[in-house]
């Protein structure tokens, strides 16, 4: 099997609903008009195809992200940065106790290609899994075309900073990024930069609020500035974060506008840890041993601040670095 072969993970013809069925390792994924069905050697699971596609889209676009991406309380992935665990019930105490949980480890490119094929086949023409539900069609029904352009969106990842020559550029109407309906009042003035001669390519500044007001996706942290391992990953949020993100490092949140309500659970068992309400100006640090899901009643701006150091998961897992960011 070659990884570029789109059919490598498909099992034959489309089903009666028009969708392909996919297998990878011992896992089989199929969908009908409303649900994704997942089976593995010791069990099976069903979840809304809306939830499933929104989560799958993030896992694909983020290349499995930091730590754990829980599609729901049963299905998800753990990134080992080179390989990825695909699991069912592994971080669910009841499944563990009943010994129905299952984990398989794959080389990252293999699972990435399988997920990309499934996302493309299962996403119909009018549905965009990255969009707010208020700004896209429905994911339900029989197979009805493709939306390949949306599901293969390039993720913004600045090498230094948005606006620096040769790097990611600021957004504009001309580039196809109109101001979102919920951010019509956000000022669009850009800062004036007066660099000394010879430093024009070294000095840059941009209006982050204006930049975010033109984001056409939700719950998709993208890198706008980089200082060594310090990544600023702001994002706009509306409705529900489609995954429970399980951290393998501390993650800082700065609420830039409006409000997000966070459900915070134990990363491994799903036991409830806390409910966090963040309003504009609030700052929080999510510890390295939790999972979290956010609810944004109105489109809001969130700055996610990530430490990209490859050493962190191991340092934290072995107790040489703390699960939390700071001692008071
Ligand atoms: Fe997170």
CSV table of C-alpha atoms in Angstrom, one decimal, residues 22-304:
chain,number,residue,atom,x,y,z
A,22,UNK,CA,-12.4,3.0,5.9
A,23,UNK,CA,-10.2,0.5,7.8
A,24,UNK,CA,-6.9,1.2,9.5
A,25,UNK,CA,-5.4,-1.5,11.6
A,26,UNK,CA,-8.2,-3.1,13.7
A,27,UNK,CA,-10.4,0.0,13.4
A,28,UNK,CA,-13.3,0.3,10.9
A,29,UNK,CA,-15.1,3.6,10.2
A,30,UNK,CA,-18.4,4.0,8.4
A,31,UNK,CA,-21.0,6.7,8.2
A,32,UNK,CA,-24.7,6.9,7.4
A,33,UNK,CA,-26.9,10.0,7.1
A,34,UNK,CA,-26.5,11.1,10.7
A,35,UNK,CA,-23.8,9.1,12.4
A,36,UNK,CA,-20.2,7.9,12.3
A,37,UNK,CA,-19.8,4.3,13.3
A,38,UNK,CA,-16.5,3.1,14.7
A,39,UNK,CA,-15.6,-0.5,15.5
A,40,UNK,CA,-12.5,-2.2,16.9
A,41,UNK,CA,-11.8,-5.8,18.0
A,42,UNK,CA,-13.4,-5.3,21.5
A,43,UNK,CA,-16.2,-2.9,20.8
A,44,UNK,CA,-18.1,-0.4,18.8
A,45,UNK,CA,-19.2,3.2,19.1
A,46,UNK,CA,-21.5,5.6,17.4
A,47,UNK,CA,-21.4,9.4,17.4
A,48,UNK,CA,-23.0,12.3,15.5
A,49,UNK,CA,-21.3,12.8,12.1
A,50,UNK,CA,-21.3,16.5,12.9
A,51,UNK,CA,-19.1,16.0,16.0
A,52,UNK,CA,-17.0,13.4,14.2
A,53,UNK,CA,-16.3,15.6,11.1
A,54,UNK,CA,-15.5,18.7,13.1
A,55,UNK,CA,-13.0,16.7,15.3
A,56,UNK,CA,-11.5,14.9,12.3
A,57,UNK,CA,-11.0,18.2,10.5
A,58,UNK,CA,-9.0,19.6,13.4
A,59,UNK,CA,-6.9,16.4,13.9
A,60,UNK,CA,-6.0,16.5,10.2
A,61,UNK,CA,-5.3,20.2,10.0
A,62,UNK,CA,-3.3,20.3,13.2
A,63,UNK,CA,-1.4,17.1,12.3
A,64,UNK,CA,-2.6,15.6,15.6
A,65,UNK,CA,-1.7,18.7,17.6
A,66,UNK,CA,-0.1,18.6,21.1
A,67,UNK,CA,-1.1,15.6,23.2
A,68,UNK,CA,-4.5,14.1,23.0
A,69,UNK,CA,-7.4,15.0,20.6
A,70,UNK,CA,-10.6,13.4,22.1
A,71,UNK,CA,-13.3,13.3,19.4
A,72,UNK,CA,-15.7,12.5,22.4
A,73,UNK,CA,-15.4,10.5,25.6
A,74,UNK,CA,-14.4,7.3,23.7
A,75,UNK,CA,-12.6,7.9,20.4
A,76,UNK,CA,-9.4,9.9,19.8
A,77,UNK,CA,-5.7,10.2,19.1
A,78,UNK,CA,-2.5,10.8,21.1
A,79,UNK,CA,0.4,12.5,19.3
A,80,UNK,CA,3.8,11.0,19.9
A,81,UNK,CA,5.4,13.3,17.3
A,82,UNK,CA,6.4,10.7,14.7
A,83,UNK,CA,3.8,8.1,15.6
A,84,UNK,CA,0.2,8.5,16.7
A,85,UNK,CA,-2.0,6.3,18.9
A,86,UNK,CA,-5.6,5.8,17.7
A,87,UNK,CA,-7.7,4.8,20.6
A,88,UNK,CA,-11.1,3.7,21.7
A,89,UNK,CA,-12.1,3.9,25.4
A,90,UNK,CA,-8.5,4.3,26.5
A,91,UNK,CA,-9.2,7.5,28.5
A,92,UNK,CA,-12.6,6.4,29.7
A,93,UNK,CA,-12.7,4.8,33.1
A,94,UNK,CA,-15.7,2.6,32.4
A,95,UNK,CA,-14.3,1.2,29.2
A,96,UNK,CA,-11.0,0.6,30.9
A,97,UNK,CA,-12.6,-1.3,33.8
A,98,UNK,CA,-14.7,-3.4,31.4
A,99,UNK,CA,-11.5,-4.0,29.3
A,100,UNK,CA,-13.2,-2.9,26.2
A,101,UNK,CA,-10.6,-0.2,25.4
A,102,UNK,CA,-8.3,-0.5,22.4
A,103,UNK,CA,-5.2,1.3,21.2
A,104,UNK,CA,-3.1,1.0,18.1
A,105,UNK,CA,0.0,3.0,17.2
A,106,UNK,CA,0.6,4.2,13.6
A,107,UNK,CA,3.3,6.1,11.8
A,108,UNK,CA,2.0,9.6,11.5
A,109,UNK,CA,1.8,9.8,7.7
A,110,UNK,CA,-0.3,6.6,7.6
A,111,UNK,CA,-3.0,7.8,10.0
A,112,UNK,CA,-2.8,11.3,8.5
A,113,UNK,CA,-3.6,9.9,5.0
A,114,UNK,CA,-6.4,7.6,6.2
A,115,UNK,CA,-8.0,10.5,8.1
A,116,UNK,CA,-7.6,12.9,5.1
A,117,UNK,CA,-9.3,10.3,2.8
A,118,UNK,CA,-12.1,9.8,5.2
A,119,UNK,CA,-12.6,13.5,5.8
A,120,UNK,CA,-12.7,14.2,2.0
A,121,UNK,CA,-15.2,11.4,1.3
A,122,UNK,CA,-17.5,12.1,4.2
A,123,UNK,CA,-17.8,15.9,3.8
A,124,UNK,CA,-20.5,17.0,1.4
A,125,UNK,CA,-20.3,20.0,-0.9
A,126,UNK,CA,-22.2,22.5,1.3
A,127,UNK,CA,-20.6,21.6,4.6
A,128,UNK,CA,-17.4,23.1,6.0
A,129,UNK,CA,-16.3,21.5,9.3
A,130,UNK,CA,-14.2,24.5,10.2
A,131,UNK,CA,-17.0,27.0,9.9
A,132,UNK,CA,-19.4,28.1,12.6
A,133,UNK,CA,-22.7,26.1,12.3
A,134,UNK,CA,-24.3,29.5,11.6
A,135,UNK,CA,-22.1,29.9,8.5
A,136,UNK,CA,-22.2,26.5,6.8
A,137,UNK,CA,-24.7,23.9,5.5
A,138,UNK,CA,-25.5,20.7,7.3
A,139,UNK,CA,-23.2,17.6,7.4
A,140,UNK,CA,-26.2,15.2,7.3
A,141,UNK,CA,-27.9,13.3,4.6
A,142,UNK,CA,-26.8,11.0,1.7
A,143,UNK,CA,-23.5,11.6,-0.2
A,144,UNK,CA,-23.8,14.9,-2.1
A,145,UNK,CA,-20.5,16.1,-3.6
A,146,UNK,CA,-17.2,17.1,-2.1
A,147,UNK,CA,-15.8,20.2,-0.4
A,148,UNK,CA,-12.2,19.4,-0.9
A,149,UNK,CA,-11.1,23.0,-1.0
A,150,UNK,CA,-12.5,23.6,2.6
A,151,UNK,CA,-11.1,20.4,4.1
A,152,UNK,CA,-7.6,20.9,2.7
A,153,UNK,CA,-7.3,24.5,3.8
A,154,UNK,CA,-3.7,25.5,4.5
A,155,UNK,CA,-3.1,26.1,8.2
A,156,UNK,CA,-1.5,29.5,8.9
A,157,UNK,CA,1.9,29.0,10.5
A,158,UNK,CA,4.2,32.1,10.5
A,159,UNK,CA,7.9,31.4,10.5
A,160,UNK,CA,8.6,34.7,12.4
A,161,UNK,CA,5.4,36.8,12.5
A,162,UNK,CA,2.5,37.7,10.3
A,163,UNK,CA,3.3,40.8,8.2
A,164,UNK,CA,7.1,40.2,8.1
A,165,UNK,CA,8.3,40.3,4.4
A,166,UNK,CA,8.2,36.8,2.9
A,167,UNK,CA,6.1,35.5,5.8
A,168,UNK,CA,2.3,35.0,6.3
A,169,UNK,CA,0.5,38.2,5.3
A,170,UNK,CA,-2.2,40.2,7.0
A,171,UNK,CA,-5.7,39.5,5.7
A,172,UNK,CA,-7.8,41.8,3.5
A,173,UNK,CA,-11.0,41.9,1.4
A,174,UNK,CA,-8.9,41.4,-1.7
A,175,UNK,CA,-7.3,38.2,-0.3
A,176,UNK,CA,-10.8,36.8,0.3
A,177,UNK,CA,-11.0,37.5,4.0
A,178,UNK,CA,-13.9,39.9,4.7
A,179,UNK,CA,-14.7,41.1,8.2
A,180,UNK,CA,-16.8,38.5,10.0
A,181,UNK,CA,-20.4,39.5,10.7
A,182,UNK,CA,-19.7,39.3,14.5
A,183,UNK,CA,-16.7,41.6,14.4
A,184,UNK,CA,-18.2,44.5,12.3
A,185,UNK,CA,-17.1,46.9,15.1
A,186,UNK,CA,-13.5,45.9,15.2
A,187,UNK,CA,-11.1,48.7,14.1
A,188,UNK,CA,-9.1,48.0,11.0
A,189,UNK,CA,-6.3,50.6,11.4
A,190,UNK,CA,-2.9,49.1,10.9
A,191,UNK,CA,0.1,50.5,12.9
A,192,UNK,CA,2.5,52.8,11.1
A,193,UNK,CA,6.1,51.3,11.1
A,194,UNK,CA,8.9,53.8,10.5
A,195,UNK,CA,12.0,51.6,10.3
A,196,UNK,CA,15.6,53.0,10.1
A,197,UNK,CA,17.0,52.5,6.6
A,198,UNK,CA,18.4,49.0,6.3
A,199,UNK,CA,16.0,47.6,8.9
A,200,UNK,CA,12.8,47.6,6.7
A,201,UNK,CA,12.7,43.8,6.7
A,202,UNK,CA,13.4,43.4,10.4
A,203,UNK,CA,10.7,45.6,11.9
A,204,UNK,CA,7.0,44.8,11.5
A,205,UNK,CA,3.8,45.2,13.3
A,206,UNK,CA,0.1,44.4,12.6
A,207,UNK,CA,-3.3,44.8,14.2
A,208,UNK,CA,-4.1,41.4,15.7
A,209,UNK,CA,-7.7,42.3,16.4
A,210,UNK,CA,-8.2,43.3,12.7
A,211,UNK,CA,-6.5,40.1,11.6
A,212,UNK,CA,-8.7,37.9,13.8
A,213,UNK,CA,-11.8,39.8,12.8
A,214,UNK,CA,-11.2,38.4,9.2
A,215,UNK,CA,-10.8,34.8,10.3
A,216,UNK,CA,-13.2,32.5,8.4
A,217,UNK,CA,-12.7,29.5,10.6
A,218,UNK,CA,-13.5,28.6,14.3
A,219,UNK,CA,-11.5,26.7,16.9
A,220,UNK,CA,-8.4,26.6,14.8
A,221,UNK,CA,-5.3,28.1,16.6
A,222,UNK,CA,-2.9,29.3,13.9
A,223,UNK,CA,0.7,30.5,14.5
A,224,UNK,CA,1.0,34.3,14.1
A,225,UNK,CA,4.3,34.8,15.9
A,226,UNK,CA,7.3,32.7,16.9
A,227,UNK,CA,10.1,33.4,19.4
A,228,UNK,CA,12.2,30.2,19.7
A,229,UNK,CA,9.7,27.7,21.2
A,230,UNK,CA,7.1,30.4,22.2
A,231,UNK,CA,4.2,30.3,19.8
A,232,UNK,CA,1.3,32.7,19.8
A,233,UNK,CA,-1.6,30.8,18.3
A,234,UNK,CA,-4.7,33.1,18.4
A,235,UNK,CA,-8.1,31.8,17.1
A,236,UNK,CA,-11.7,32.9,16.8
A,237,UNK,CA,-14.3,30.7,18.5
A,238,UNK,CA,-18.0,30.3,18.1
A,239,UNK,CA,-20.3,27.4,19.3
A,240,UNK,CA,-18.3,24.4,20.7
A,241,UNK,CA,-14.7,23.3,20.5
A,242,UNK,CA,-15.3,20.1,18.6
A,243,UNK,CA,-12.7,18.1,20.6
A,244,UNK,CA,-11.7,17.6,24.2
A,245,UNK,CA,-8.1,18.6,24.0
A,246,UNK,CA,-5.9,16.6,26.4
A,247,UNK,CA,-2.7,18.5,27.2
A,248,UNK,CA,0.8,17.1,27.4
A,249,UNK,CA,2.2,20.5,28.4
A,250,UNK,CA,0.9,23.6,30.1
A,251,UNK,CA,-1.2,25.8,27.7
A,252,UNK,CA,-2.0,29.5,28.4
A,253,UNK,CA,-5.2,31.2,27.4
A,254,UNK,CA,-5.7,34.9,27.1
A,255,UNK,CA,-9.3,35.8,26.4
A,256,UNK,CA,-9.1,38.7,23.9
A,257,UNK,CA,-12.8,39.4,23.5
A,258,UNK,CA,-16.2,38.2,24.7
A,259,UNK,CA,-16.5,35.0,26.7
A,260,UNK,CA,-15.7,31.3,26.7
A,261,UNK,CA,-16.9,28.7,29.2
A,262,UNK,CA,-14.4,25.8,29.7
A,263,UNK,CA,-15.2,22.3,30.9
A,264,UNK,CA,-12.0,20.9,32.4
A,265,UNK,CA,-11.7,17.2,33.2
A,266,UNK,CA,-8.9,14.8,34.3
A,267,UNK,CA,-7.0,14.0,31.2
A,268,UNK,CA,-6.9,10.2,31.7
A,269,UNK,CA,-10.2,9.4,33.3
A,270,UNK,CA,-12.5,12.2,32.2
A,271,UNK,CA,-13.5,13.0,35.8
A,272,UNK,CA,-14.8,16.6,36.2
A,273,UNK,CA,-12.1,19.0,37.5
A,274,UNK,CA,-13.5,22.4,37.0
A,275,UNK,CA,-15.6,24.9,35.1
A,276,UNK,CA,-13.8,28.0,34.0
A,277,UNK,CA,-15.6,31.1,32.7
A,278,UNK,CA,-13.2,33.5,30.9
A,279,UNK,CA,-14.2,37.0,30.0
A,280,UNK,CA,-12.3,39.6,27.9
A,281,UNK,CA,-8.9,40.2,29.6
A,282,UNK,CA,-8.9,37.0,31.7
A,283,UNK,CA,-5.8,34.9,31.6
A,284,UNK,CA,-5.7,31.2,32.5
A,285,UNK,CA,-3.1,28.4,32.4
A,286,UNK,CA,-4.4,24.9,31.6
A,287,UNK,CA,-2.3,22.3,33.5
A,288,UNK,CA,-0.5,19.5,31.7
A,289,UNK,CA,-2.8,16.7,33.1
A,290,UNK,CA,-6.2,17.9,32.0
A,291,UNK,CA,-8.5,17.8,29.0
A,292,UNK,CA,-10.7,20.7,28.1
A,293,UNK,CA,-13.6,21.7,25.9
A,294,UNK,CA,-14.8,25.3,25.4
A,295,UNK,CA,-18.2,26.9,24.6
A,296,UNK,CA,-18.3,30.3,23.0
A,297,UNK,CA,-21.9,31.8,23.0
A,298,UNK,CA,-20.8,34.6,20.7
A,299,UNK,CA,-17.8,34.7,18.3
A,300,UNK,CA,-14.8,35.5,20.4
A,301,UNK,CA,-11.1,36.0,20.1
A,302,UNK,CA,-8.8,33.7,22.1
A,303,UNK,CA,-5.0,33.8,22.3
A,304,UNK,CA,-3.6,30.3,22.8
